[in-house]
mmCIF file of C-alpha atoms in Angstrom:
data_model
loop_
_atom_site.group_PDB
_atom_site.id
_atom_site.type_symbol
_atom_site.label_atom_id
_atom_site.label_comp_id
_atom_site.label_asym_id
_atom_site.label_seq_id
_atom_site.Cartn_x
_atom_site.Cartn_y
_atom_site.Cartn_z
ATOM 1 C CA MET A 4 84.729 143.007 83.484
ATOM 2 C CA PRO A 5 87.635 142.286 81.109
ATOM 3 C CA SER A 6 87.570 138.991 79.235
ATOM 4 C CA ASP A 7 91.309 138.485 79.781
ATOM 5 C CA LEU A 8 91.804 137.879 83.506
ATOM 6 C CA THR A 9 95.489 137.016 83.351
ATOM 7 C CA PRO A 10 97.595 139.178 85.673
ATOM 8 C CA PHE A 11 100.398 139.309 83.117
ATOM 9 C CA PRO A 12 100.489 141.963 80.409
ATOM 10 C CA ARG A 13 100.647 140.996 76.761
ATOM 11 C CA PRO A 14 104.012 141.325 74.981
ATOM 12 C CA GLY A 15 104.693 144.975 74.269
ATOM 13 C CA GLU A 16 102.292 146.302 76.916
ATOM 14 C CA ARG A 17 103.532 148.350 79.824
ATOM 15 C CA LEU A 18 103.360 147.158 83.393
ATOM 16 C CA GLU A 19 101.499 149.458 85.759
ATOM 17 C CA GLY A 20 103.964 152.228 86.515
ATOM 18 C CA GLY A 21 106.708 150.294 84.760
ATOM 19 C CA SER A 22 108.589 150.262 81.530
ATOM 20 C CA LEU A 23 108.101 148.316 78.325
ATOM 21 C CA LEU A 24 108.520 144.585 78.814
ATOM 22 C CA ALA A 25 111.931 143.236 77.883
ATOM 23 C CA SER A 26 110.302 140.257 76.139
ATOM 24 C CA THR A 27 109.786 142.334 73.013
ATOM 25 C CA GLU A 28 113.542 142.488 72.514
ATOM 26 C CA GLY A 29 114.490 139.136 73.991
ATOM 27 C CA LEU A 30 116.931 136.546 72.791
ATOM 28 C CA PRO A 31 114.675 134.767 70.269
ATOM 29 C CA SER A 32 113.715 137.920 68.404
ATOM 30 C CA GLY A 33 117.264 139.256 68.594
ATOM 31 C CA TYR A 34 118.648 135.946 67.366
ATOM 32 C CA GLN A 35 116.188 135.796 64.478
ATOM 33 C CA SER A 36 116.992 139.419 63.661
ATOM 34 C CA LEU A 37 120.691 138.531 63.619
ATOM 35 C CA LEU A 38 120.096 135.714 61.148
ATOM 36 C CA ARG A 39 117.653 137.643 58.967
ATOM 37 C CA ASP A 40 119.016 141.200 59.030
ATOM 38 C CA THR A 41 122.719 140.945 59.823
ATOM 39 C CA LEU A 42 123.675 137.684 58.113
ATOM 40 C CA LYS A 43 120.848 138.050 55.549
ATOM 41 C CA LEU A 44 120.149 134.324 55.579
ATOM 42 C CA THR A 45 117.288 133.017 53.469
ATOM 43 C CA GLY A 46 114.665 130.754 55.009
ATOM 44 C CA VAL A 47 116.400 127.551 53.910
ATOM 45 C CA ALA A 48 119.758 128.838 55.150
ATOM 46 C CA ARG A 49 118.211 129.712 58.537
ATOM 47 C CA ILE A 50 116.838 126.185 58.809
ATOM 48 C CA ALA A 51 120.261 124.725 57.950
ATOM 49 C CA PHE A 52 121.989 127.141 60.358
ATOM 50 C CA ASN A 53 119.680 126.225 63.245
ATOM 51 C CA GLY A 54 119.897 122.525 62.400
ATOM 52 C CA LEU A 55 123.682 122.607 62.450
ATOM 53 C CA LEU A 56 123.649 124.462 65.766
ATOM 54 C CA ALA A 57 121.351 121.826 67.241
ATOM 55 C CA LEU A 58 123.522 119.051 65.812
ATOM 56 C CA GLY A 59 126.603 120.652 67.359
ATOM 57 C CA LEU A 60 124.888 120.924 70.725
ATOM 58 C CA LEU A 61 123.913 117.255 70.604
ATOM 59 C CA ALA A 62 127.449 116.249 69.570
ATOM 60 C CA GLY A 63 128.938 118.279 72.419
ATOM 61 C CA LEU A 64 126.554 116.718 74.922
ATOM 62 C CA ALA A 65 127.365 113.247 73.578
ATOM 63 C CA GLY A 66 131.094 113.993 73.883
ATOM 64 C CA THR A 67 130.587 115.187 77.444
ATOM 65 C CA ALA A 68 128.610 112.052 78.326
ATOM 66 C CA ALA A 69 131.232 109.811 76.708
ATOM 67 C CA ALA A 70 134.031 111.563 78.604
ATOM 68 C CA LEU A 71 132.205 111.249 81.906
ATOM 69 C CA TYR A 72 131.430 107.596 81.243
ATOM 70 C CA ASN A 73 135.038 106.953 80.226
ATOM 71 C CA VAL A 74 136.419 108.410 83.457
ATOM 72 C CA GLU A 75 133.733 107.382 85.944
ATOM 73 C CA SER A 76 133.291 103.796 84.742
ATOM 74 C CA GLY A 77 136.939 102.990 85.326
ATOM 75 C CA ILE A 78 137.753 102.353 81.661
ATOM 76 C CA ASP A 79 140.354 105.115 81.796
ATOM 77 C CA PRO A 80 140.545 106.224 85.449
ATOM 78 C CA ASP A 81 143.798 108.156 85.006
ATOM 79 C CA ALA A 82 142.365 110.468 82.358
ATOM 80 C CA ALA A 83 141.282 113.947 83.336
ATOM 81 C CA GLY A 84 137.558 114.218 82.652
ATOM 82 C CA SER A 85 137.642 117.989 82.345
ATOM 83 C CA LEU A 86 140.287 117.786 79.606
ATOM 84 C CA GLN A 87 138.247 115.212 77.675
ATOM 85 C CA ILE A 88 135.118 117.340 78.006
ATOM 86 C CA GLY A 89 137.016 120.440 76.910
ATOM 87 C CA PHE A 90 138.440 118.569 73.917
ATOM 88 C CA ALA A 91 134.961 117.382 72.901
ATOM 89 C CA TRP A 92 133.593 120.943 72.942
ATOM 90 C CA ILE A 93 136.640 122.312 71.093
ATOM 91 C CA VAL A 94 136.142 119.757 68.308
ATOM 92 C CA VAL A 95 132.433 120.651 68.147
ATOM 93 C CA ALA A 96 133.259 124.374 68.034
ATOM 94 C CA MET A 97 135.701 123.854 65.152
ATOM 95 C CA PHE A 98 133.098 121.842 63.239
ATOM 96 C CA GLU A 99 130.447 124.500 63.906
ATOM 97 C CA VAL A 100 132.636 127.369 62.699
ATOM 98 C CA VAL A 101 133.419 125.558 59.448
ATOM 99 C CA ALA A 102 129.872 124.275 58.846
ATOM 100 C CA LEU A 103 128.146 127.567 59.679
ATOM 101 C CA GLY A 104 130.687 129.442 57.576
ATOM 102 C CA ILE A 105 129.876 127.170 54.647
ATOM 103 C CA VAL A 106 126.136 127.809 55.118
ATOM 104 C CA ALA A 107 126.664 131.577 55.275
ATOM 105 C CA GLY A 108 129.009 131.474 52.257
ATOM 106 C CA LEU A 109 126.637 129.415 50.122
ATOM 107 C CA ASN A 110 123.789 131.700 51.131
ATOM 108 C CA GLY A 111 125.828 134.751 50.142
ATOM 109 C CA ALA A 112 126.684 133.172 46.791
ATOM 110 C CA PHE A 113 123.010 132.345 46.207
ATOM 111 C CA LEU A 114 121.954 135.908 47.025
ATOM 112 C CA GLY A 115 124.642 137.278 44.712
ATOM 113 C CA VAL A 116 123.553 135.081 41.809
ATOM 114 C CA ARG A 117 119.913 135.939 42.462
ATOM 115 C CA TRP A 118 120.755 139.655 42.454
ATOM 116 C CA LEU A 119 122.631 139.298 39.143
ATOM 117 C CA ILE A 120 119.735 137.423 37.543
ATOM 118 C CA ARG A 121 117.202 139.988 38.737
ATOM 119 C CA ARG A 122 119.397 142.852 37.540
ATOM 120 C CA SER A 123 119.819 141.293 34.101
ATOM 121 C CA ASN A 124 116.067 140.689 33.811
ATOM 122 C CA GLN A 125 115.275 144.315 34.640
ATOM 123 C CA GLY A 126 116.930 145.601 31.731
#
């Protein structure tokens, strides 16, 4: 009798009569591959990148909550809530593009300097 009685296959195993599980190429691994292989972010840059994304998500949610409170509480009943929510997410998106661009740029500069130092030390 097998020691693992779970009816679910392990990641990478095939289902009976099926194909390879899609979990091996899911969003988390694809996202990490994007950061590591495509953008070539170092570990610290990946932490900063993910932190800024989380901060942007929280800021967008706070802007959405503030817009809903503003309209629904009667403070500004004539305002269009959807426009306020859209504006909050547009401001967050602009911040994210600039902040993530700065992280990627600083990471690229760091990798370039590191490459130059290693090349000069080789000989």
